Coordinates of C-alpha atoms and ligand atoms in Angstrom, one line a residue:
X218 CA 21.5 78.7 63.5
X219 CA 22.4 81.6 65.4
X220 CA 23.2 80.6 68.5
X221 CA 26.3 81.5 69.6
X222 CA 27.3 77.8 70.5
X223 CA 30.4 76.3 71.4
X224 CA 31.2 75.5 68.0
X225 CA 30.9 79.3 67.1
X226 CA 33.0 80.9 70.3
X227 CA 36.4 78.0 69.2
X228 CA 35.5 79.9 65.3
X229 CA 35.5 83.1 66.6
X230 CA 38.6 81.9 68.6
X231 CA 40.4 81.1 65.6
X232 CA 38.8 84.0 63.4
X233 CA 40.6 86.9 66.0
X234 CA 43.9 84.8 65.9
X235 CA 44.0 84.4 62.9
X236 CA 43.3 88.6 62.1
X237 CA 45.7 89.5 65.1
X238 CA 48.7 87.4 63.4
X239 CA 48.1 88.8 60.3
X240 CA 48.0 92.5 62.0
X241 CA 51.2 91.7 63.6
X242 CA 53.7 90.3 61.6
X243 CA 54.9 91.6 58.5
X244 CA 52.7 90.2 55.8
X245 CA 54.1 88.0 53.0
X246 CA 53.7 89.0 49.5
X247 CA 52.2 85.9 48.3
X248 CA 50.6 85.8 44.9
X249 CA 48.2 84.0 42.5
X250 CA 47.7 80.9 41.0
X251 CA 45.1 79.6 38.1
X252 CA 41.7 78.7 39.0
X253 CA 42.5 75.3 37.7
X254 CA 45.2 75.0 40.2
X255 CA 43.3 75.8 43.2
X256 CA 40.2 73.7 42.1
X257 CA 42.5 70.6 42.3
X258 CA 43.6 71.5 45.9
X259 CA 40.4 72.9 47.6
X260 CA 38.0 71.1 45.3
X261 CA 34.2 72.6 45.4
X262 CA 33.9 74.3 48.6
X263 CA 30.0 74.4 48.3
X264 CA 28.9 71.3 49.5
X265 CA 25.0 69.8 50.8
X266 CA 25.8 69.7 54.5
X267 CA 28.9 72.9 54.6
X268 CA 31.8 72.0 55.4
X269 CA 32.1 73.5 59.3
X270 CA 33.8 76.7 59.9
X271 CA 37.0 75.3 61.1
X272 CA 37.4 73.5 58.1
X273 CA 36.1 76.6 55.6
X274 CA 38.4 79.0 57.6
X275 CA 41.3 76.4 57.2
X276 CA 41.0 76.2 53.1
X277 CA 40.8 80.3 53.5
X278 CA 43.5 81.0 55.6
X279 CA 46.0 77.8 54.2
X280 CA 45.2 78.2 50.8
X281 CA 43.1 80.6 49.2
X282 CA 44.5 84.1 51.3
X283 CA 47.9 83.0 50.0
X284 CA 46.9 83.3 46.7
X285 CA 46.4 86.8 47.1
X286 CA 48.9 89.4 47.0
X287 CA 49.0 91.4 50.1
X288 CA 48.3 95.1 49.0
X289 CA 49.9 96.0 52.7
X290 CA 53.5 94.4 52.1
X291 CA 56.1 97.3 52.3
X292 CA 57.4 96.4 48.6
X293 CA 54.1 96.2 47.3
X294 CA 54.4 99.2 45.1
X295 CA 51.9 98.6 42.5
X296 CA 49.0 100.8 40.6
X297 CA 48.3 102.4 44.0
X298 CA 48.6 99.7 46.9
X299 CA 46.8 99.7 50.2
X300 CA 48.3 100.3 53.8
X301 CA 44.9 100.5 56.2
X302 CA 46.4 101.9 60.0
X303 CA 46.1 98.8 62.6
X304 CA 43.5 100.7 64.4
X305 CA 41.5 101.1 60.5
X306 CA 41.8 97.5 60.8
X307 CA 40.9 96.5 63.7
X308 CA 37.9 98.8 63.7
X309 CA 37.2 96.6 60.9
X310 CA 36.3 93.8 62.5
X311 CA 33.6 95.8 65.1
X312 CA 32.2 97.5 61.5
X313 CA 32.0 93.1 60.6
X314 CA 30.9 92.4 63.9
X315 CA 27.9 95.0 64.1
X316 CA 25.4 94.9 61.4
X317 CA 25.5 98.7 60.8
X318 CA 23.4 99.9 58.2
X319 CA 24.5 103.0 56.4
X320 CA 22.1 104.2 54.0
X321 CA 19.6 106.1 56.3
X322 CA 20.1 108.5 59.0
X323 CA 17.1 106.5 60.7
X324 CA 18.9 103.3 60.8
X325 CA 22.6 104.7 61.5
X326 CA 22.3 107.6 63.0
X327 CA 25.4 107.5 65.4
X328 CA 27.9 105.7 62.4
X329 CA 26.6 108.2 60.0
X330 CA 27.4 111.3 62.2
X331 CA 31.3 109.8 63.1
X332 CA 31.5 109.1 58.6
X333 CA 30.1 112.7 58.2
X334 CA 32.8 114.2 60.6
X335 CA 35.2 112.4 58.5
X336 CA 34.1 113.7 55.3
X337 CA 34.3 117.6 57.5
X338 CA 37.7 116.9 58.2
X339 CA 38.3 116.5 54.1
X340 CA 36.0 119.0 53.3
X341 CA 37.4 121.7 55.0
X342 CA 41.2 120.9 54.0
X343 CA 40.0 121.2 51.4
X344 CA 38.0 124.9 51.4
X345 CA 34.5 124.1 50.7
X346 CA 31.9 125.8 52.9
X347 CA 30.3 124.5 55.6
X348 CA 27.4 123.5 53.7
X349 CA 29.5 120.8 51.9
X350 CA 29.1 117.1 52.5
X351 CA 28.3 113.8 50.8
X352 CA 29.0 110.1 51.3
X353 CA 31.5 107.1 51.3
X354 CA 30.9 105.0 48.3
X355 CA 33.0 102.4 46.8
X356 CA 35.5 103.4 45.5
X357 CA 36.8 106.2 42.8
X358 CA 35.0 104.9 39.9
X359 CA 31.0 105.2 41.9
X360 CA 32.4 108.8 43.4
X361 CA 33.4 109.6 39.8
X362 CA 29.8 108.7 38.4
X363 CA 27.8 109.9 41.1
X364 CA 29.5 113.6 40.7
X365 CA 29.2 113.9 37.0
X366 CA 25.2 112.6 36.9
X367 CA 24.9 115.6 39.4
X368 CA 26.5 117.2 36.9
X369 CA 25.0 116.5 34.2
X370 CA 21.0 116.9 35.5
X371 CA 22.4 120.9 36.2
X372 CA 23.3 121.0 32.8
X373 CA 19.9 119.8 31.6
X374 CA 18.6 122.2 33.9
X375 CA 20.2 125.3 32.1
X376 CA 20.6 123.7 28.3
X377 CA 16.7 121.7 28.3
X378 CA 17.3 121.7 24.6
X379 CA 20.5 120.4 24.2
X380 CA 21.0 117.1 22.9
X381 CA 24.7 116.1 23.1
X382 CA 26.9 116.9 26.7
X383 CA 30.2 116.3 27.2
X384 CA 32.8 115.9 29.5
X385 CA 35.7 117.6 29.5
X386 CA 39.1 116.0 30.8
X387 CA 43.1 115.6 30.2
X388 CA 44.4 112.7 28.5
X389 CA 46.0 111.6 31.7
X390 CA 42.9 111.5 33.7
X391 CA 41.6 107.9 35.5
X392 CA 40.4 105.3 32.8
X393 CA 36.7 105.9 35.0
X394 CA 35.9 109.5 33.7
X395 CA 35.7 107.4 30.5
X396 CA 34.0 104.9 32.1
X397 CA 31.6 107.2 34.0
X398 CA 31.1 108.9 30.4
X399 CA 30.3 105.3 28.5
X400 CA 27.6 104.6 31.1
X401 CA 26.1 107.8 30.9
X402 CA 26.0 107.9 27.3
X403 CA 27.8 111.2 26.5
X404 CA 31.3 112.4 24.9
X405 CA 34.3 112.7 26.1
X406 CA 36.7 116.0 25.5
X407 CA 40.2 115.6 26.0
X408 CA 42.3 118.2 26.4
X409 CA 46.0 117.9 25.9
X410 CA 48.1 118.6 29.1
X411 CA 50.9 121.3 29.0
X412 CA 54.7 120.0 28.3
X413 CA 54.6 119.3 32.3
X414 CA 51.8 116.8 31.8
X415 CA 49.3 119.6 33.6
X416 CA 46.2 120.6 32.7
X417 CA 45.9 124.1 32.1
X418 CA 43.1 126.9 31.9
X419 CA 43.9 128.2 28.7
X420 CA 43.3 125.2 26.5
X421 CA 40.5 123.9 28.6
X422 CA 38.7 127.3 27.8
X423 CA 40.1 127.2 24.3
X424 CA 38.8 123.5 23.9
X425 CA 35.8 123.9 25.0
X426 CA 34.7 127.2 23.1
X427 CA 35.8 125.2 20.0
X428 CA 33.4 122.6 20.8
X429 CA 30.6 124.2 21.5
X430 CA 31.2 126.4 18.5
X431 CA 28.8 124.3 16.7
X432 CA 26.2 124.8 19.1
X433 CA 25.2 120.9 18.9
X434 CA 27.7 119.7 22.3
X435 CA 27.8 121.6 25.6
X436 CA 30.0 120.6 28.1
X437 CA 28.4 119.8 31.7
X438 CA 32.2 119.4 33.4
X439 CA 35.3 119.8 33.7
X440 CA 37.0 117.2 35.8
X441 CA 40.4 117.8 37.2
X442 CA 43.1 115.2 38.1
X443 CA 44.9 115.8 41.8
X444 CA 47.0 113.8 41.0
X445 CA 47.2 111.4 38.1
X446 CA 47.5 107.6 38.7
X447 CA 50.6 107.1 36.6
X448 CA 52.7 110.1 37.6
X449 CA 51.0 111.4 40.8
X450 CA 50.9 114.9 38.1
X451 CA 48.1 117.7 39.8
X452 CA 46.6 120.0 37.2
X453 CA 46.5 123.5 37.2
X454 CA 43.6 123.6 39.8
X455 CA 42.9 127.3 40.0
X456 CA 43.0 128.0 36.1
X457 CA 41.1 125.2 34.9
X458 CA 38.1 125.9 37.5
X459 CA 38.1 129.0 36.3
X460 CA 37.7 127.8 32.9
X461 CA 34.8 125.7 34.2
X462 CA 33.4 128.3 36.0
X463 CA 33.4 131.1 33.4
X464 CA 31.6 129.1 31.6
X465 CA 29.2 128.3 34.0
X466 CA 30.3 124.5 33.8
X467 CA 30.3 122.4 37.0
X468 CA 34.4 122.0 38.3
X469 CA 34.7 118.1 39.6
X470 CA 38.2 117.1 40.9
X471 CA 39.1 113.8 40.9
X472 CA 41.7 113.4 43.4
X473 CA 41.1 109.7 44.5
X474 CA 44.8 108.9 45.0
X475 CA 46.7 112.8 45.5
X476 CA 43.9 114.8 47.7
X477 CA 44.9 112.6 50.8
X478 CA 48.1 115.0 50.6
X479 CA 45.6 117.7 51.7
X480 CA 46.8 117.1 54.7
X481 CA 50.4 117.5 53.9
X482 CA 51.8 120.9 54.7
X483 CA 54.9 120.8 51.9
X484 CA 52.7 119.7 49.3
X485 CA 49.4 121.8 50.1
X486 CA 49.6 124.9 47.8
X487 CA 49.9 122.5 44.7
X488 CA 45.7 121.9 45.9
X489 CA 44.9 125.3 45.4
X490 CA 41.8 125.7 43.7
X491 CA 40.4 122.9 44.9
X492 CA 38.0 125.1 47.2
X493 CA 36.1 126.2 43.9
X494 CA 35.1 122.7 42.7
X495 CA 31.3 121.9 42.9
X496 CA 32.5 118.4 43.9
X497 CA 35.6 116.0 44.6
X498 CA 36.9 112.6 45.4
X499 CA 39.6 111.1 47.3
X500 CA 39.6 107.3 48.4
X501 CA 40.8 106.8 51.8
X502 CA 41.9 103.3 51.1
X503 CA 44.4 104.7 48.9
X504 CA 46.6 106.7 50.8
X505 CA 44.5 107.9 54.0
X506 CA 45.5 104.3 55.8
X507 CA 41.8 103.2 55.2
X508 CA 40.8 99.3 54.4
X509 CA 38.9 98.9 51.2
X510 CA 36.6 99.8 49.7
X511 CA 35.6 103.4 50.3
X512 CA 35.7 106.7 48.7
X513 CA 35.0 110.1 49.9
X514 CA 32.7 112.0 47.6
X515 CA 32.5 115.4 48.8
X516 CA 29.6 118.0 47.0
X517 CA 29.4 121.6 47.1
X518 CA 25.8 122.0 47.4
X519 CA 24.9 118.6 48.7
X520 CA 21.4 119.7 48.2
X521 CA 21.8 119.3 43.8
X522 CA 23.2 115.7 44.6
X523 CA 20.1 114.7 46.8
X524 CA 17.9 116.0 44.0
X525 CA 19.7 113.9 42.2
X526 CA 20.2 110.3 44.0
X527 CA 17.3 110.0 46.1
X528 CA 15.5 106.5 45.3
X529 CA 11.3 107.2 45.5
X530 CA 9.7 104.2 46.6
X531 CA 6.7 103.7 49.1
X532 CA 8.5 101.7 51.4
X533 CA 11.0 104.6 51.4
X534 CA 8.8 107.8 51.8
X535 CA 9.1 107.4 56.0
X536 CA 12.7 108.0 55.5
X537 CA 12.2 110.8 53.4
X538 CA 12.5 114.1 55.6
X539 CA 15.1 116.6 56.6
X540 CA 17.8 114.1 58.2
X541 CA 20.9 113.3 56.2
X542 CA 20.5 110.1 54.3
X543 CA 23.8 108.7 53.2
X544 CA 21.8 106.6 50.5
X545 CA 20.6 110.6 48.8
X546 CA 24.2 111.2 47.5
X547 CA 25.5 108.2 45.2
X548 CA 24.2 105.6 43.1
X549 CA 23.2 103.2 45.3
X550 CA 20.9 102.6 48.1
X551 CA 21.8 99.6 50.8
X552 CA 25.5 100.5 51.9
X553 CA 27.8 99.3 54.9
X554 CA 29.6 102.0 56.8
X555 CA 32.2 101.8 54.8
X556 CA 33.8 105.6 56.5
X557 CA 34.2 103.9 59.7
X558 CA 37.0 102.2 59.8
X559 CA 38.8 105.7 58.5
X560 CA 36.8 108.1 60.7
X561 CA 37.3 105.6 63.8
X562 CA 41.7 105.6 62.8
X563 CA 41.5 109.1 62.1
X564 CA 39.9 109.8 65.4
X565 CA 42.2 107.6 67.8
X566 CA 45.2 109.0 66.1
X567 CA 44.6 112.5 65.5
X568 CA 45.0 114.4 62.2
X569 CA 48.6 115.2 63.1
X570 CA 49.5 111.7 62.5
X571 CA 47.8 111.6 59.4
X572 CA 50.2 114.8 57.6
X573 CA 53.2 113.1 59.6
X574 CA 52.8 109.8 57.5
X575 CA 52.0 111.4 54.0
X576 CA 54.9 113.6 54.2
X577 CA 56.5 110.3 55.3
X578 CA 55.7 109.0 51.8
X579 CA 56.8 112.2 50.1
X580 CA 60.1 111.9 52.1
X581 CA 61.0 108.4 50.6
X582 CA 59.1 109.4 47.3
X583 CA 61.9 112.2 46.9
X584 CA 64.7 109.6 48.3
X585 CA 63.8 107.1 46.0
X586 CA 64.3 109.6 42.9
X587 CA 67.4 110.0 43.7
X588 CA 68.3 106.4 44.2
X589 CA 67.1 106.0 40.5
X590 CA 68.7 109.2 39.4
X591 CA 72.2 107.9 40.6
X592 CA 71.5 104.2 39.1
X593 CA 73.6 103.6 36.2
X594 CA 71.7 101.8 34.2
X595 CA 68.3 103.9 35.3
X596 CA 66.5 106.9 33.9
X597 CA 64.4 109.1 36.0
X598 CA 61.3 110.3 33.9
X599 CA 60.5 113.0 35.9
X600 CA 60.7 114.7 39.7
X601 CA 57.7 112.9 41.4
X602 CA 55.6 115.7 42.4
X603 CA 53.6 113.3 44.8
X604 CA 54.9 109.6 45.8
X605 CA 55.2 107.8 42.4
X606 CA 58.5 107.9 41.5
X607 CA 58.4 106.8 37.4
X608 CA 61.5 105.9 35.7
X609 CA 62.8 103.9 32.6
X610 CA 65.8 100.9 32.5
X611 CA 68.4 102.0 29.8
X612 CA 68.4 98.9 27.3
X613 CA 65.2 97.5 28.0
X614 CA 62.1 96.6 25.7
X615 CA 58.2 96.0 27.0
X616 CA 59.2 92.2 27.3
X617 CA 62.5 92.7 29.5
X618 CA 60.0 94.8 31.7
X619 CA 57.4 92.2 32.2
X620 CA 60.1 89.7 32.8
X621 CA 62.1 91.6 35.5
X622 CA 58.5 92.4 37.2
X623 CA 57.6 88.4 36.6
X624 CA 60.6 87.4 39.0
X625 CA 60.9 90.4 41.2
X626 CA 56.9 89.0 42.1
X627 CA 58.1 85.2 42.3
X628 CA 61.0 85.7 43.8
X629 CA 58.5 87.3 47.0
X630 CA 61.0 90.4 46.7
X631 CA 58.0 93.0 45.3
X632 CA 55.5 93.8 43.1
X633 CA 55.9 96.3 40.6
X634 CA 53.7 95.1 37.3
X635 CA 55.1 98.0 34.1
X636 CA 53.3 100.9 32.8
X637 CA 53.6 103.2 29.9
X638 CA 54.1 106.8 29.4
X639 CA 53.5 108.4 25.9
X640 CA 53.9 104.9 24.8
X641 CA 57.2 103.5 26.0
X642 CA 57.3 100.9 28.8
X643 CA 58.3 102.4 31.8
X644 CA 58.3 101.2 35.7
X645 CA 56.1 103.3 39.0
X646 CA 57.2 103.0 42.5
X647 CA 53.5 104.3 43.8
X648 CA 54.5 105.1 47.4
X649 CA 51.5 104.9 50.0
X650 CA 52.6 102.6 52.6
X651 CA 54.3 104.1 55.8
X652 CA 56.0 100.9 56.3
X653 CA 57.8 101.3 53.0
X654 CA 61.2 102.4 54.1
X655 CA 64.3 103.6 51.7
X656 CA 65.9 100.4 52.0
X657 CA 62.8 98.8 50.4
X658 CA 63.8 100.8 47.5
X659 CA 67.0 100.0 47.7
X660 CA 66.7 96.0 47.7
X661 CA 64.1 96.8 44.6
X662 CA 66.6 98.5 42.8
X663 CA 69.7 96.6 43.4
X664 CA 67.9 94.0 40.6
X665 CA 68.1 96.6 38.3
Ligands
PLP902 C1 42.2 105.0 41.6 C2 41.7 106.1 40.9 C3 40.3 106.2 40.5 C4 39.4 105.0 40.7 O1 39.2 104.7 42.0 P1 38.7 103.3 42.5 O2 38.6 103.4 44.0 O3 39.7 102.3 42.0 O4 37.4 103.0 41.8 C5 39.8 107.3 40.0 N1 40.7 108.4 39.8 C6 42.0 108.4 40.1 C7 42.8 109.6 39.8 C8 42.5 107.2 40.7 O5 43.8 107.2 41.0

């Protein structure tokens, strides 16, 4: 079974041509179809005797891949899209190829040091000491968890007695903070966001003291947004760690989608601050070029997390001395090297390329603005402070919305599904891809 026969070298044959083509030429934007409908063309794919590569790769790659919207295509603009580097890519297929195990230094020693420099070069754009460091998890949603269990176990630490924590967090932050808070059974503060949509020192002090007036619910964190997923909006960083801090309350930034414009000289001093949280976030397959899934979660005192996170097992106790276990710092245990295919991109191409692209995307960000600003029948909703450019269409209720996203999608010209702000329908150009040049925008908008 694994013999590497002739039947497997004409698969792998097809496999890399397959990959290669779909590297090379522009990808389309396909979309789905119902379950029903692919049932009566693929039928059950899981059969007694298997149905031969060949014939399983055919009923991927004719059928079921184009049933998926490519999160790469240039006018693929929606919630945050996905635009991994050719070399992120690529690398992906060694990462497939190698059966790296990523949850112990003794197992993956070599991939764990190139994923650990990765998370350096984060780490330190970002401020935090040398001592900093953590792990590449899934995605946004685990990093968010992970963080605020830390969190919440220093809390116990210092408040044995209390009963109730909370969370503390803008009404703009990612739908997982309340997620994270749901799982971890505790409350969730939110803090109203200044007329600029920021989070701000004041009333995160001012909110909190008022809730722990009572003396029955102590906050364990204050998570920050860098920036929001709707409007790409950064909070006020510097104030409300200090907020956190004065009140001895752990500072988390969630920065899944904005910190990758760390690296972004024009944009950099709206971070600062960020060097004083205890722990942050930012997914490189959002807008660091990266291939799903993975998300850098970066601790202050890496130390608290492993306290923390470490499974104890008998089996496990051998790996359980003073070398850096990837497994020690999230909530989970088995884990693919999911930082490689970032570290190995960021490595080929250097970190210059990596500011050059994002203040790429800030570049057409700021163009497109003013495309919309100039429409007629457009209204810009504010100046995008990071690459989502948000904007309403004089005239038009939720349903006119859906239906101009509806045909812009089957028409294979983009995808741009609606949002909402303060509870009007409005339209988010979410600008990641490098590829995505103004004249994207420009075909978008000329169906406006
Ligand atoms: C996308 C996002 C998340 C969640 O990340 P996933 O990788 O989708 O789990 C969390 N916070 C913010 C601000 C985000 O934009």
């Amino acid at each position: 079974m694994h013999e590497f026969t002739p039947e497997v070298e004409a698969l792998a044959k097809e496999v890399l041509a397959y990959s290669l083509e779909r590297l090379k030429s522009d990808p389309p934007l396909d979309g789905p179809r119902t379950a029903e409908d692919l049932f009566n063309e693929v039928g059950n794919t899981i059969t007694t005797k298997g149905l031969g590569g060949q014939k399983a790769l055919e009923v991927f790659t004719e059928v079921l891949a184009k049933a998926c919207i490519s999160t790469d295509h240039p006018r693929n603009l929606a919630f945050i899209p996905s635009a991994p580097s050719e070399f992120a890519n690529l690398f992906d297929l060694v990462v497939g190829a190698s059966a790296l195990y990523g949850g112990s230094w003794q197992e993956g020693a070599g991939a764990v040091f190139a994923e650990n420099q990765a998370l350096r070069w984060l780490s330190d754009m970002a401020g935090l000491p040398k001592s900093a460091g953590g792990v590449f998890v899934q995605g946004g949603t685990i990093g968010n968890l992970s963080a605020l269990v830390v969190a919440r176990a220093e809390a116990r630490k210092k408040f044995p007695n209390v009963k109730r924590f909370a969370v503390a967090c803008s009404a703009e932050a990612h739908s997982s903070i309340a997620g994270a808070a749901n799982v971890m059974d505790v409350d969730v503060l939110k803090i109203a966001t200044d007329a600029d949509g920021k989070l701000q020192g004041g009333a995160v002090g001012a909110a909190i003291d008022e809730l722990q007036a009572s003396g029955e619910v102590r906050v364990f964190a204050v998570v920050a947004t860098s920036g929001t997923t709707n409007l790409g909006i950064i909070d006020n960083l510097e104030s409300v760690g200090k907020a956190a801090h004065d009140r001895g309350i752990w500072f988390h930034v969630d920065g899944a989608y904005g910190l990758a414009a760390l690296c972004a000289p024009s944009v950099r001093p709206l971070f600062n601050g960020v060097e004083a949280a205890d722990s942050f976030i930012v997914d490189p397959h959002k807008w660091l070029f990266a291939p799903f899934d993975a998300c850098a979660l970066v601790y202050r005192n890496p130390k608290l997390a492993k306290d923390v996170h470490t499974q104890h097992a008998s089996y496990l106790e051998t790996l359980q001395d003073e070398s850096w276990n990837p497994s020690d710092y999230a909530i989970h245990l088995t884990r693919r090297v999911r930082g490689l295919p970032f570290w190995f991109s960021l490595a080929a191409h250097g970190v210059d390329a990596y500011s050059e692209a994002v203040e790429h995307s800030l570049t057409v960000a700021k163009q497109a603005a003013e495309l919309v600003r100039k429409h007629p029948n457009l209204e810009l909703l504010r100046e995008p402070e990071l690459s989502i450019v948000a904007f309403t269409r004089k005239g038009w209720v939720k349903a006119d919305y859906q239906k101009w996203s509806d045909k812009l999608l089957a028409d294979q010209i983009g995808f741009i599904p609606p949002s909402s702000h303060d509870g009007q329908p409005i339209l988010r150009f979410a600008i990641v891809n490098p590829w995505t040049k103004v004249s994207d925008i420009e075909t978008i908008l000329q169906t406006l």
